JSON list of C-alpha atoms and ligand atoms in Angstrom, two decimals:
[
{"chain": "Z", "resi": 1, "resn": "UNK", "atom": "CA", "xyz": [92.26, 65.59, 29.42]},
{"chain": "Z", "resi": 2, "resn": "UNK", "atom": "CA", "xyz": [91.68, 68.33, 31.90]},
{"chain": "Z", "resi": 3, "resn": "UNK", "atom": "CA", "xyz": [89.78, 67.78, 35.19]},
{"chain": "Z", "resi": 4, "resn": "UNK", "atom": "CA", "xyz": [89.12, 71.14, 36.52]},
{"chain": "Z", "resi": 5, "resn": "UNK", "atom": "CA", "xyz": [87.74, 71.84, 40.10]},
{"chain": "Z", "resi": 6, "resn": "UNK", "atom": "CA", "xyz": [86.83, 75.27, 41.68]},
{"chain": "Z", "resi": 7, "resn": "UNK", "atom": "CA", "xyz": [85.50, 75.96, 45.15]},
{"chain": "Z", "resi": 8, "resn": "UNK", "atom": "CA", "xyz": [86.27, 78.12, 48.17]},
{"chain": "Z", "resi": 9, "resn": "UNK", "atom": "CA", "xyz": [89.08, 77.83, 50.71]},
{"chain": "Z", "resi": 10, "resn": "UNK", "atom": "CA", "xyz": [88.86, 74.59, 52.91]},
{"chain": "Z", "resi": 11, "resn": "UNK", "atom": "CA", "xyz": [86.47, 72.64, 50.73]},
{"chain": "Z", "resi": 12, "resn": "UNK", "atom": "CA", "xyz": [88.88, 69.79, 49.91]},
{"chain": "Z", "resi": 13, "resn": "UNK", "atom": "CA", "xyz": [90.03, 70.62, 46.49]},
{"chain": "Z", "resi": 14, "resn": "UNK", "atom": "CA", "xyz": [93.69, 69.82, 47.05]},
{"chain": "Z", "resi": 15, "resn": "UNK", "atom": "CA", "xyz": [93.20, 66.70, 48.82]},
{"chain": "Z", "resi": 16, "resn": "UNK", "atom": "CA", "xyz": [90.87, 65.18, 46.35]},
{"chain": "Z", "resi": 17, "resn": "UNK", "atom": "CA", "xyz": [92.64, 66.43, 43.28]},
{"chain": "Z", "resi": 18, "resn": "UNK", "atom": "CA", "xyz": [95.87, 64.93, 44.67]},
{"chain": "Z", "resi": 19, "resn": "UNK", "atom": "CA", "xyz": [94.21, 61.62, 45.15]},
{"chain": "Z", "resi": 20, "resn": "UNK", "atom": "CA", "xyz": [92.54, 61.49, 41.73]},
{"chain": "Z", "resi": 21, "resn": "UNK", "atom": "CA", "xyz": [95.87, 62.51, 40.19]},
{"chain": "Z", "resi": 22, "resn": "UNK", "atom": "CA", "xyz": [97.51, 59.54, 41.74]},
{"chain": "Z", "resi": 23, "resn": "UNK", "atom": "CA", "xyz": [94.75, 57.15, 40.81]},
{"chain": "Z", "resi": 24, "resn": "UNK", "atom": "CA", "xyz": [94.44, 58.52, 37.24]},
{"chain": "Z", "resi": 25, "resn": "UNK", "atom": "CA", "xyz": [98.28, 59.18, 36.55]},
{"chain": "Z", "resi": 26, "resn": "UNK", "atom": "CA", "xyz": [97.37, 62.85, 36.10]},
{"chain": "Z", "resi": 27, "resn": "UNK", "atom": "CA", "xyz": [99.49, 65.89, 36.66]},
{"chain": "Z", "resi": 28, "resn": "UNK", "atom": "CA", "xyz": [98.22, 67.73, 39.59]},
{"chain": "Z", "resi": 29, "resn": "UNK", "atom": "CA", "xyz": [98.28, 71.45, 39.50]},
{"chain": "Z", "resi": 30, "resn": "UNK", "atom": "CA", "xyz": [97.40, 73.79, 42.42]},
{"chain": "Z", "resi": 31, "resn": "UNK", "atom": "CA", "xyz": [96.64, 77.11, 41.16]},
{"chain": "Z", "resi": 32, "resn": "UNK", "atom": "CA", "xyz": [96.48, 78.68, 44.63]},
{"chain": "Z", "resi": 33, "resn": "UNK", "atom": "CA", "xyz": [100.09, 78.15, 45.11]},
{"chain": "Z", "resi": 34, "resn": "UNK", "atom": "CA", "xyz": [101.11, 80.22, 42.32]},
{"chain": "Z", "resi": 35, "resn": "UNK", "atom": "CA", "xyz": [99.23, 83.19, 43.85]},
{"chain": "Z", "resi": 36, "resn": "UNK", "atom": "CA", "xyz": [100.88, 82.18, 47.35]},
{"chain": "Z", "resi": 37, "resn": "UNK", "atom": "CA", "xyz": [104.30, 82.16, 45.64]},
{"chain": "Z", "resi": 38, "resn": "UNK", "atom": "CA", "xyz": [103.77, 85.76, 44.21]},
{"chain": "Z", "resi": 39, "resn": "UNK", "atom": "CA", "xyz": [102.72, 86.76, 47.60]},
{"chain": "Z", "resi": 40, "resn": "UNK", "atom": "CA", "xyz": [105.57, 85.23, 49.25]},
{"chain": "Z", "resi": 41, "resn": "UNK", "atom": "CA", "xyz": [107.95, 87.10, 46.89]},
{"chain": "Z", "resi": 42, "resn": "UNK", "atom": "CA", "xyz": [106.22, 90.28, 47.62]},
{"chain": "Z", "resi": 43, "resn": "UNK", "atom": "CA", "xyz": [106.55, 89.77, 51.30]},
{"chain": "Z", "resi": 44, "resn": "UNK", "atom": "CA", "xyz": [110.11, 88.68, 51.13]},
{"chain": "Z", "resi": 45, "resn": "UNK", "atom": "CA", "xyz": [111.11, 91.84, 49.15]},
{"chain": "Z", "resi": 46, "resn": "UNK", "atom": "CA", "xyz": [109.23, 93.93, 51.64]},
{"chain": "Z", "resi": 47, "resn": "UNK", "atom": "CA", "xyz": [106.61, 95.03, 48.89]},
{"chain": "Z", "resi": 48, "resn": "UNK", "atom": "CA", "xyz": [103.56, 97.09, 49.70]},
{"chain": "Z", "resi": 49, "resn": "UNK", "atom": "CA", "xyz": [100.33, 95.06, 49.25]},
{"chain": "Z", "resi": 50, "resn": "UNK", "atom": "CA", "xyz": [98.53, 98.50, 48.74]},
{"chain": "Z", "resi": 51, "resn": "UNK", "atom": "CA", "xyz": [100.87, 99.52, 45.78]},
{"chain": "Z", "resi": 52, "resn": "UNK", "atom": "CA", "xyz": [99.00, 97.91, 42.82]},
{"chain": "Z", "resi": 53, "resn": "UNK", "atom": "CA", "xyz": [101.77, 98.36, 40.34]},
{"chain": "Z", "resi": 54, "resn": "UNK", "atom": "CA", "xyz": [104.45, 96.91, 42.84]},
{"chain": "Z", "resi": 55, "resn": "UNK", "atom": "CA", "xyz": [102.14, 93.86, 43.09]},
{"chain": "Z", "resi": 56, "resn": "UNK", "atom": "CA", "xyz": [101.86, 93.52, 39.37]},
{"chain": "Z", "resi": 57, "resn": "UNK", "atom": "CA", "xyz": [105.65, 93.95, 38.88]},
{"chain": "Z", "resi": 58, "resn": "UNK", "atom": "CA", "xyz": [106.27, 91.04, 41.52]},
{"chain": "Z", "resi": 59, "resn": "UNK", "atom": "CA", "xyz": [103.86, 88.87, 39.67]},
{"chain": "Z", "resi": 60, "resn": "UNK", "atom": "CA", "xyz": [105.34, 89.52, 36.33]},
{"chain": "Z", "resi": 61, "resn": "UNK", "atom": "CA", "xyz": [108.89, 88.92, 37.35]},
{"chain": "Z", "resi": 62, "resn": "UNK", "atom": "CA", "xyz": [108.58, 85.99, 39.95]},
{"chain": "Z", "resi": 63, "resn": "UNK", "atom": "CA", "xyz": [110.27, 83.14, 38.66]},
{"chain": "Z", "resi": 64, "resn": "UNK", "atom": "CA", "xyz": [107.93, 80.29, 39.63]},
{"chain": "Z", "resi": 65, "resn": "UNK", "atom": "CA", "xyz": [108.32, 76.61, 38.74]},
{"chain": "Z", "resi": 66, "resn": "UNK", "atom": "CA", "xyz": [107.46, 73.20, 39.67]},
{"chain": "Z", "resi": 67, "resn": "UNK", "atom": "CA", "xyz": [110.01, 70.37, 39.94]},
{"chain": "Z", "resi": 68, "resn": "UNK", "atom": "CA", "xyz": [109.03, 66.96, 40.92]},
{"chain": "Z", "resi": 69, "resn": "UNK", "atom": "CA", "xyz": [105.76, 68.61, 42.50]},
{"chain": "Z", "resi": 70, "resn": "UNK", "atom": "CA", "xyz": [107.72, 70.86, 44.56]},
{"chain": "Z", "resi": 71, "resn": "UNK", "atom": "CA", "xyz": [107.22, 74.75, 44.10]},
{"chain": "Z", "resi": 72, "resn": "UNK", "atom": "CA", "xyz": [110.36, 76.79, 43.33]},
{"chain": "Z", "resi": 73, "resn": "UNK", "atom": "CA", "xyz": [110.35, 80.50, 43.68]},
{"chain": "Z", "resi": 74, "resn": "UNK", "atom": "CA", "xyz": [113.55, 82.04, 41.98]},
{"chain": "Z", "resi": 75, "resn": "UNK", "atom": "CA", "xyz": [114.98, 78.51, 42.09]},
{"chain": "Z", "resi": 76, "resn": "UNK", "atom": "CA", "xyz": [114.43, 77.86, 45.95]},
{"chain": "Z", "resi": 77, "resn": "UNK", "atom": "CA", "xyz": [111.85, 75.25, 47.16]},
{"chain": "Z", "resi": 78, "resn": "UNK", "atom": "CA", "xyz": [109.23, 77.27, 49.02]},
{"chain": "Z", "resi": 79, "resn": "UNK", "atom": "CA", "xyz": [106.70, 74.37, 49.82]},
{"chain": "Z", "resi": 80, "resn": "UNK", "atom": "CA", "xyz": [106.90, 75.06, 53.58]},
{"chain": "Z", "resi": 81, "resn": "UNK", "atom": "CA", "xyz": [106.55, 78.80, 53.26]},
{"chain": "Z", "resi": 82, "resn": "UNK", "atom": "CA", "xyz": [103.29, 79.01, 51.30]},
{"chain": "Z", "resi": 83, "resn": "UNK", "atom": "CA", "xyz": [100.90, 78.19, 53.96]},
{"chain": "Z", "resi": 84, "resn": "UNK", "atom": "CA", "xyz": [100.58, 80.62, 56.92]},
{"chain": "Z", "resi": 85, "resn": "UNK", "atom": "CA", "xyz": [98.12, 83.29, 57.81]},
{"chain": "Z", "resi": 86, "resn": "UNK", "atom": "CA", "xyz": [100.14, 86.06, 56.51]},
{"chain": "Z", "resi": 87, "resn": "UNK", "atom": "CA", "xyz": [100.25, 84.40, 53.17]},
{"chain": "Z", "resi": 88, "resn": "UNK", "atom": "CA", "xyz": [96.58, 83.43, 53.21]},
{"chain": "Z", "resi": 89, "resn": "UNK", "atom": "CA", "xyz": [95.38, 86.98, 53.63]},
{"chain": "Z", "resi": 90, "resn": "UNK", "atom": "CA", "xyz": [97.68, 88.77, 51.33]},
{"chain": "Z", "resi": 91, "resn": "UNK", "atom": "CA", "xyz": [97.26, 86.07, 48.48]},
{"chain": "Z", "resi": 92, "resn": "UNK", "atom": "CA", "xyz": [93.44, 86.72, 48.76]},
{"chain": "Z", "resi": 93, "resn": "UNK", "atom": "CA", "xyz": [94.16, 90.53, 48.18]},
{"chain": "Z", "resi": 94, "resn": "UNK", "atom": "CA", "xyz": [96.88, 90.19, 45.44]},
{"chain": "Z", "resi": 95, "resn": "UNK", "atom": "CA", "xyz": [94.94, 87.63, 43.57]},
{"chain": "Z", "resi": 96, "resn": "UNK", "atom": "CA", "xyz": [92.10, 90.34, 43.09]},
{"chain": "Z", "resi": 97, "resn": "UNK", "atom": "CA", "xyz": [94.31, 92.28, 40.73]},
{"chain": "Z", "resi": 98, "resn": "UNK", "atom": "CA", "xyz": [93.45, 91.39, 36.99]},
{"chain": "Z", "resi": 99, "resn": "UNK", "atom": "CA", "xyz": [97.04, 91.81, 35.97]},
{"chain": "Z", "resi": 100, "resn": "UNK", "atom": "CA", "xyz": [98.48, 89.70, 38.50]},
{"chain": "Z", "resi": 101, "resn": "UNK", "atom": "CA", "xyz": [96.11, 86.96, 37.43]},
{"chain": "Z", "resi": 102, "resn": "UNK", "atom": "CA", "xyz": [97.16, 87.27, 33.92]},
{"chain": "Z", "resi": 103, "resn": "UNK", "atom": "CA", "xyz": [100.59, 86.73, 34.79]},
{"chain": "Z", "resi": 104, "resn": "UNK", "atom": "CA", "xyz": [99.76, 83.85, 36.95]},
{"chain": "Z", "resi": 105, "resn": "UNK", "atom": "CA", "xyz": [97.64, 82.34, 34.19]},
{"chain": "Z", "resi": 106, "resn": "UNK", "atom": "CA", "xyz": [100.29, 82.63, 31.49]},
{"chain": "Z", "resi": 107, "resn": "UNK", "atom": "CA", "xyz": [102.53, 80.75, 33.96]},
{"chain": "Z", "resi": 108, "resn": "UNK", "atom": "CA", "xyz": [99.91, 78.02, 34.39]},
{"chain": "Z", "resi": 109, "resn": "UNK", "atom": "CA", "xyz": [99.40, 77.59, 30.61]},
{"chain": "Z", "resi": 110, "resn": "UNK", "atom": "CA", "xyz": [103.06, 77.13, 30.10]},
{"chain": "Z", "resi": 111, "resn": "UNK", "atom": "CA", "xyz": [103.46, 74.58, 32.81]},
{"chain": "Z", "resi": 112, "resn": "UNK", "atom": "CA", "xyz": [100.45, 72.41, 31.76]},
{"chain": "Z", "resi": 113, "resn": "UNK", "atom": "CA", "xyz": [100.87, 72.60, 28.04]},
{"chain": "Z", "resi": 114, "resn": "UNK", "atom": "CA", "xyz": [100.03, 69.34, 26.49]},
{"chain": "Z", "resi": 115, "resn": "UNK", "atom": "CA", "xyz": [99.64, 67.35, 29.76]},
{"chain": "Z", "resi": 116, "resn": "UNK", "atom": "CA", "xyz": [96.78, 65.43, 31.19]},
{"chain": "Z", "resi": 117, "resn": "UNK", "atom": "CA", "xyz": [96.03, 67.29, 34.28]},
{"chain": "Z", "resi": 118, "resn": "UNK", "atom": "CA", "xyz": [93.75, 67.75, 37.22]},
{"chain": "Z", "resi": 119, "resn": "UNK", "atom": "CA", "xyz": [93.73, 71.25, 38.60]},
{"chain": "Z", "resi": 120, "resn": "UNK", "atom": "CA", "xyz": [92.02, 73.19, 41.39]},
{"chain": "Z", "resi": 121, "resn": "UNK", "atom": "CA", "xyz": [91.40, 76.85, 42.31]},
{"chain": "Z", "resi": 122, "resn": "UNK", "atom": "CA", "xyz": [88.79, 79.61, 41.92]},
{"chain": "Z", "resi": 123, "resn": "UNK", "atom": "CA", "xyz": [88.74, 80.08, 38.04]},
{"chain": "Z", "resi": 124, "resn": "UNK", "atom": "CA", "xyz": [90.00, 76.83, 36.56]},
{"chain": "Z", "resi": 125, "resn": "UNK", "atom": "CA", "xyz": [86.69, 75.95, 35.14]},
{"chain": "Z", "resi": 126, "resn": "UNK", "atom": "CA", "xyz": [85.56, 79.26, 34.16]},
{"chain": "Z", "resi": 127, "resn": "UNK", "atom": "CA", "xyz": [88.56, 81.31, 32.90]},
{"chain": "Z", "resi": 128, "resn": "UNK", "atom": "CA", "xyz": [91.77, 79.07, 32.71]},
{"chain": "Z", "resi": 129, "resn": "UNK", "atom": "CA", "xyz": [90.31, 75.90, 31.45]},
{"chain": "Z", "resi": 130, "resn": "UNK", "atom": "CA", "xyz": [86.85, 76.81, 30.33]},
{"chain": "Z", "resi": 131, "resn": "UNK", "atom": "CA", "xyz": [86.80, 73.86, 27.90]},
{"chain": "Z", "resi": 132, "resn": "UNK", "atom": "CA", "xyz": [87.98, 71.21, 30.34]},
{"chain": "Z", "resi": 133, "resn": "UNK", "atom": "CA", "xyz": [86.28, 67.87, 29.74]},
{"chain": "Z", "resi": 134, "resn": "UNK", "atom": "CA", "xyz": [85.32, 67.53, 33.38]},
{"chain": "Z", "resi": 135, "resn": "UNK", "atom": "CA", "xyz": [84.29, 70.38, 35.56]},
{"chain": "Z", "resi": 136, "resn": "UNK", "atom": "CA", "xyz": [83.47, 70.19, 39.35]},
{"chain": "Z", "resi": 137, "resn": "UNK", "atom": "CA", "xyz": [82.40, 72.86, 41.89]},
{"chain": "Z", "resi": 138, "resn": "UNK", "atom": "CA", "xyz": [82.93, 71.83, 45.44]},
{"chain": "Z", "resi": 139, "resn": "UNK", "atom": "CA", "xyz": [81.21, 73.59, 48.25]},
{"chain": "Z", "resi": 140, "resn": "UNK", "atom": "CA", "xyz": [80.80, 73.26, 52.05]},
{"chain": "Z", "resi": 141, "resn": "UNK", "atom": "CA", "xyz": [79.42, 75.33, 54.96]},
{"chain": "Z", "resi": 142, "resn": "UNK", "atom": "CA", "xyz": [81.93, 77.99, 56.13]},
{"chain": "Z", "resi": 143, "resn": "UNK", "atom": "CA", "xyz": [81.88, 76.48, 59.85]},
{"chain": "Z", "resi": 144, "resn": "UNK", "atom": "CA", "xyz": [82.86, 73.15, 58.31]},
{"chain": "Z", "resi": 145, "resn": "UNK", "atom": "CA", "xyz": [85.57, 74.43, 56.32]},
{"chain": "Z", "resi": 146, "resn": "UNK", "atom": "CA", "xyz": [86.94, 76.72, 59.14]},
{"chain": "Z", "resi": 147, "resn": "UNK", "atom": "CA", "xyz": [86.78, 73.53, 61.66]},
{"chain": "Z", "resi": 148, "resn": "UNK", "atom": "CA", "xyz": [89.02, 71.64, 59.11]},
{"chain": "Z", "resi": 149, "resn": "UNK", "atom": "CA", "xyz": [91.49, 74.38, 58.75]},
{"chain": "Z", "resi": 150, "resn": "UNK", "atom": "CA", "xyz": [91.54, 74.87, 62.46]},
{"chain": "Z", "resi": 151, "resn": "UNK", "atom": "CA", "xyz": [92.28, 71.32, 63.01]},
{"chain": "Z", "resi": 152, "resn": "UNK", "atom": "CA", "xyz": [94.73, 71.02, 60.32]},
{"chain": "Z", "resi": 153, "resn": "UNK", "atom": "CA", "xyz": [96.73, 74.01, 61.41]},
{"chain": "Z", "resi": 154, "resn": "UNK", "atom": "CA", "xyz": [96.83, 74.18, 65.18]},
{"chain": "Z", "resi": 155, "resn": "UNK", "atom": "CA", "xyz": [98.51, 77.43, 66.54]},
{"chain": "Z", "resi": 156, "resn": "UNK", "atom": "CA", "xyz": [97.16, 79.49, 63.63]},
{"chain": "Z", "resi": 157, "resn": "UNK", "atom": "CA", "xyz": [94.56, 81.24, 65.77]},
{"chain": "Z", "resi": 158, "resn": "UNK", "atom": "CA", "xyz": [91.20, 80.40, 67.49]},
{"chain": "Z", "resi": 159, "resn": "UNK", "atom": "CA", "xyz": [88.41, 78.67, 65.61]},
{"chain": "Z", "resi": 160, "resn": "UNK", "atom": "CA", "xyz": [86.51, 82.05, 65.51]},
{"chain": "Z", "resi": 161, "resn": "UNK", "atom": "CA", "xyz": [89.60, 83.82, 64.02]},
{"chain": "Z", "resi": 162, "resn": "UNK", "atom": "CA", "xyz": [90.00, 81.07, 61.35]},
{"chain": "Z", "resi": 163, "resn": "UNK", "atom": "CA", "xyz": [86.20, 81.27, 60.55]},
{"chain": "Z", "resi": 164, "resn": "UNK", "atom": "CA", "xyz": [86.47, 85.14, 60.17]},
{"chain": "Z", "resi": 165, "resn": "UNK", "atom": "CA", "xyz": [89.43, 84.66, 57.74]},
{"chain": "Z", "resi": 166, "resn": "UNK", "atom": "CA", "xyz": [87.43, 82.07, 55.66]},
{"chain": "Z", "resi": 167, "resn": "UNK", "atom": "CA", "xyz": [84.59, 84.51, 55.59]},
{"chain": "Z", "resi": 168, "resn": "UNK", "atom": "CA", "xyz": [86.85, 87.37, 54.51]},
{"chain": "Z", "resi": 169, "resn": "UNK", "atom": "CA", "xyz": [88.50, 85.29, 51.77]},
{"chain": "Z", "resi": 170, "resn": "UNK", "atom": "CA", "xyz": [85.19, 84.11, 50.51]},
{"chain": "Z", "resi": 171, "resn": "UNK", "atom": "CA", "xyz": [83.98, 87.64, 50.17]},
{"chain": "Z", "resi": 172, "resn": "UNK", "atom": "CA", "xyz": [87.33, 88.37, 48.21]},
{"chain": "Z", "resi": 173, "resn": "UNK", "atom": "CA", "xyz": [86.95, 85.29, 46.10]},
{"chain": "Z", "resi": 174, "resn": "UNK", "atom": "CA", "xyz": [83.35, 85.95, 45.06]},
{"chain": "Z", "resi": 175, "resn": "UNK", "atom": "CA", "xyz": [83.59, 89.67, 44.17]},
{"chain": "Z", "resi": 176, "resn": "UNK", "atom": "CA", "xyz": [86.85, 89.82, 42.22]},
{"chain": "Z", "resi": 177, "resn": "UNK", "atom": "CA", "xyz": [86.47, 92.01, 39.12]},
{"chain": "Z", "resi": 178, "resn": "UNK", "atom": "CA", "xyz": [88.13, 89.06, 37.08]},
{"chain": "Z", "resi": 179, "resn": "UNK", "atom": "CA", "xyz": [88.28, 85.44, 37.84]},
{"chain": "Z", "resi": 180, "resn": "UNK", "atom": "CA", "xyz": [85.67, 85.64, 40.69]},
{"chain": "Z", "resi": 181, "resn": "UNK", "atom": "CA", "xyz": [84.63, 82.25, 42.12]},
{"chain": "Z", "resi": 182, "resn": "UNK", "atom": "CA", "xyz": [81.41, 81.15, 40.58]},
{"chain": "Z", "resi": 183, "resn": "UNK", "atom": "CA", "xyz": [79.75, 77.84, 39.17]},
{"chain": "Z", "resi": 184, "resn": "UNK", "atom": "CA", "xyz": [80.66, 77.21, 35.48]},
{"chain": "Z", "resi": 185, "resn": "UNK", "atom": "CA", "xyz": [78.13, 75.98, 33.29]},
{"chain": "Z", "resi": 186, "resn": "UNK", "atom": "CA", "xyz": [77.98, 72.33, 33.11]},
{"chain": "Z", "resi": 187, "resn": "UNK", "atom": "CA", "xyz": [79.91, 71.84, 36.47]},
{"chain": "Z", "resi": 188, "resn": "UNK", "atom": "CA", "xyz": [79.11, 69.05, 38.67]},
{"chain": "Z", "resi": 189, "resn": "UNK", "atom": "CA", "xyz": [78.40, 70.51, 42.01]},
{"chain": "Z", "resi": 190, "resn": "UNK", "atom": "CA", "xyz": [79.52, 68.46, 45.22]},
{"chain": "Z", "resi": 191, "resn": "UNK", "atom": "CA", "xyz": [78.77, 69.71, 48.76]},
{"chain": "Z", "resi": 192, "resn": "UNK", "atom": "CA", "xyz": [81.48, 68.06, 50.73]},
{"chain": "Z", "resi": 193, "resn": "UNK", "atom": "CA", "xyz": [80.30, 69.22, 54.20]},
{"chain": "Z", "resi": 194, "resn": "UNK", "atom": "CA", "xyz": [79.24, 65.99, 55.44]},
{"chain": "Z", "resi": 195, "resn": "UNK", "atom": "CA", "xyz": [81.11, 63.51, 53.06]},
{"chain": "Z", "resi": 196, "resn": "UNK", "atom": "CA", "xyz": [84.34, 61.76, 53.71]},
{"chain": "Z", "resi": 197, "resn": "UNK", "atom": "CA", "xyz": [87.38, 62.21, 51.63]},
{"chain": "Z", "resi": 198, "resn": "UNK", "atom": "CA", "xyz": [86.79, 58.75, 49.90]},
{"chain": "Z", "resi": 199, "resn": "UNK", "atom": "CA", "xyz": [83.31, 59.53, 49.23]},
{"chain": "Z", "resi": 200, "resn": "UNK", "atom": "CA", "xyz": [84.02, 62.86, 47.41]},
{"chain": "Z", "resi": 201, "resn": "UNK", "atom": "CA", "xyz": [86.65, 60.85, 45.53]},
{"chain": "Z", "resi": 202, "resn": "UNK", "atom": "CA", "xyz": [84.26, 58.40, 44.47]},
{"chain": "Z", "resi": 203, "resn": "UNK", "atom": "CA", "xyz": [81.81, 60.98, 43.37]},
{"chain": "Z", "resi": 204, "resn": "UNK", "atom": "CA", "xyz": [84.29, 62.61, 41.16]},
{"chain": "Z", "resi": 205, "resn": "UNK", "atom": "CA", "xyz": [85.39, 59.34, 39.76]},
{"chain": "Z", "resi": 206, "resn": "UNK", "atom": "CA", "xyz": [81.86, 58.12, 39.08]},
{"chain": "Z", "resi": 207, "resn": "UNK", "atom": "CA", "xyz": [81.54, 61.13, 36.83]},
{"chain": "Z", "resi": 208, "resn": "UNK", "atom": "CA", "xyz": [84.88, 60.63, 35.08]},
{"chain": "Z", "resi": 209, "resn": "UNK", "atom": "CA", "xyz": [84.71, 56.98, 34.79]},
{"chain": "Z", "resi": 210, "resn": "UNK", "atom": "CA", "xyz": [81.13, 57.02, 33.31]},
{"chain": "Z", "resi": 211, "resn": "UNK", "atom": "CA", "xyz": [82.50, 59.32, 30.45]},
{"chain": "Z", "resi": 212, "resn": "UNK", "atom": "CA", "xyz": [86.02, 58.22, 29.94]},
{"chain": "Z", "resi": 213, "resn": "UNK", "atom": "CA", "xyz": [87.16, 54.75, 31.31]},
{"chain": "P", "resi": 301, "resn": "DC", "atom": "O1", "xyz": [93.28, 77.66, 47.09]},
{"chain": "P", "resi": 301, "resn": "DC", "atom": "P1", "xyz": [94.27, 78.61, 47.92]},
{"chain": "P", "resi": 301, "resn": "DC", "atom": "O2", "xyz": [93.52, 78.85, 49.33]},
{"chain": "P", "resi": 301, "resn": "DC", "atom": "O3", "xyz": [95.58, 78.01, 48.18]},
{"chain": "P", "resi": 301, "resn": "DC", "atom": "O4", "xyz": [94.50, 79.79, 47.11]},
{"chain": "P", "resi": 301, "resn": "DC", "atom": "C1", "xyz": [95.21, 80.96, 47.58]},
{"chain": "P", "resi": 301, "resn": "DC", "atom": "C2", "xyz": [94.55, 82.22, 47.13]},
{"chain": "P", "resi": 301, "resn": "DC", "atom": "O5", "xyz": [94.66, 82.43, 45.74]},
{"chain": "P", "resi": 301, "resn": "DC", "atom": "C3", "xyz": [93.26, 82.50, 47.64]},
{"chain": "P", "resi": 301, "resn": "DC", "atom": "O6", "xyz": [93.08, 83.60, 48.29]},
{"chain": "P", "resi": 301, "resn": "DC", "atom": "C4", "xyz": [92.40, 82.50, 46.26]},
{"chain": "P", "resi": 301, "resn": "DC", "atom": "C5", "xyz": [93.48, 82.73, 45.22]},
{"chain": "P", "resi": 301, "resn": "DC", "atom": "N1", "xyz": [93.26, 81.84, 44.06]},
{"chain": "P", "resi": 301, "resn": "DC", "atom": "C6", "xyz": [92.50, 82.61, 42.94]},
{"chain": "P", "resi": 301, "resn": "DC", "atom": "O7", "xyz": [92.20, 83.81, 43.20]},
{"chain": "P", "resi": 301, "resn": "DC", "atom": "N2", "xyz": [92.35, 81.87, 41.93]},
{"chain": "P", "resi": 301, "resn": "DC", "atom": "C7", "xyz": [92.79, 80.50, 41.73]},
{"chain": "P", "resi": 301, "resn": "DC", "atom": "N3", "xyz": [92.64, 80.05, 40.66]},
{"chain": "P", "resi": 301, "resn": "DC", "atom": "C8", "xyz": [93.37, 79.88, 42.80]},
{"chain": "P", "resi": 301, "resn": "DC", "atom": "C9", "xyz": [93.63, 80.63, 44.00]}
]
């Protein structure tokens, strides 16, 4: 079984997907972390983000694996290095390159082969798992998403800076030549702006349970 969730940054996909994975005994896959790991490798090796071929090379050669839910890059756990403003902005840029997306998607497919999963990202419902049994699109107002990020990561800039970064990433996510963020046919749309985590979780579970359990 595949439950796939897409939506813009800060909409609550990871929190909800993790909860549902725990409740349903599903494997949780955060596809954004693959782009983040490629970005981290490019940063660590002093790569130029304007050099398309170098970005592709990094994506094709990065050794990314998941062990017990931890992200390993070239054998080292990088969980605590994937979320900072430098990785945020450059991951958004690097994920616009179609060949980088192909390399990441190959890895995702290899990791998930044969498993019951809940995955989240930008193109899970449209490109990577277009035949997922359950598709969701989460949305929320940019100001609400920026406020959540601002409160979650104090010290990562002012509210206005976080909002600007969210808007910039939205723009990148929606205008990628390949894997652009869009609503898949048949996706259940949930606006999380004024819902609690529990309420969003219940909405997702009500769809899944109605069909499955
Ligand atoms: O979900 P996130 O913010 O951790 O994702 C990090 C970056 O990767 C973000 O800029 C969007 C991009 N991404 C993507 O292009 N496709 C995905 N399936 C997941 C993430």
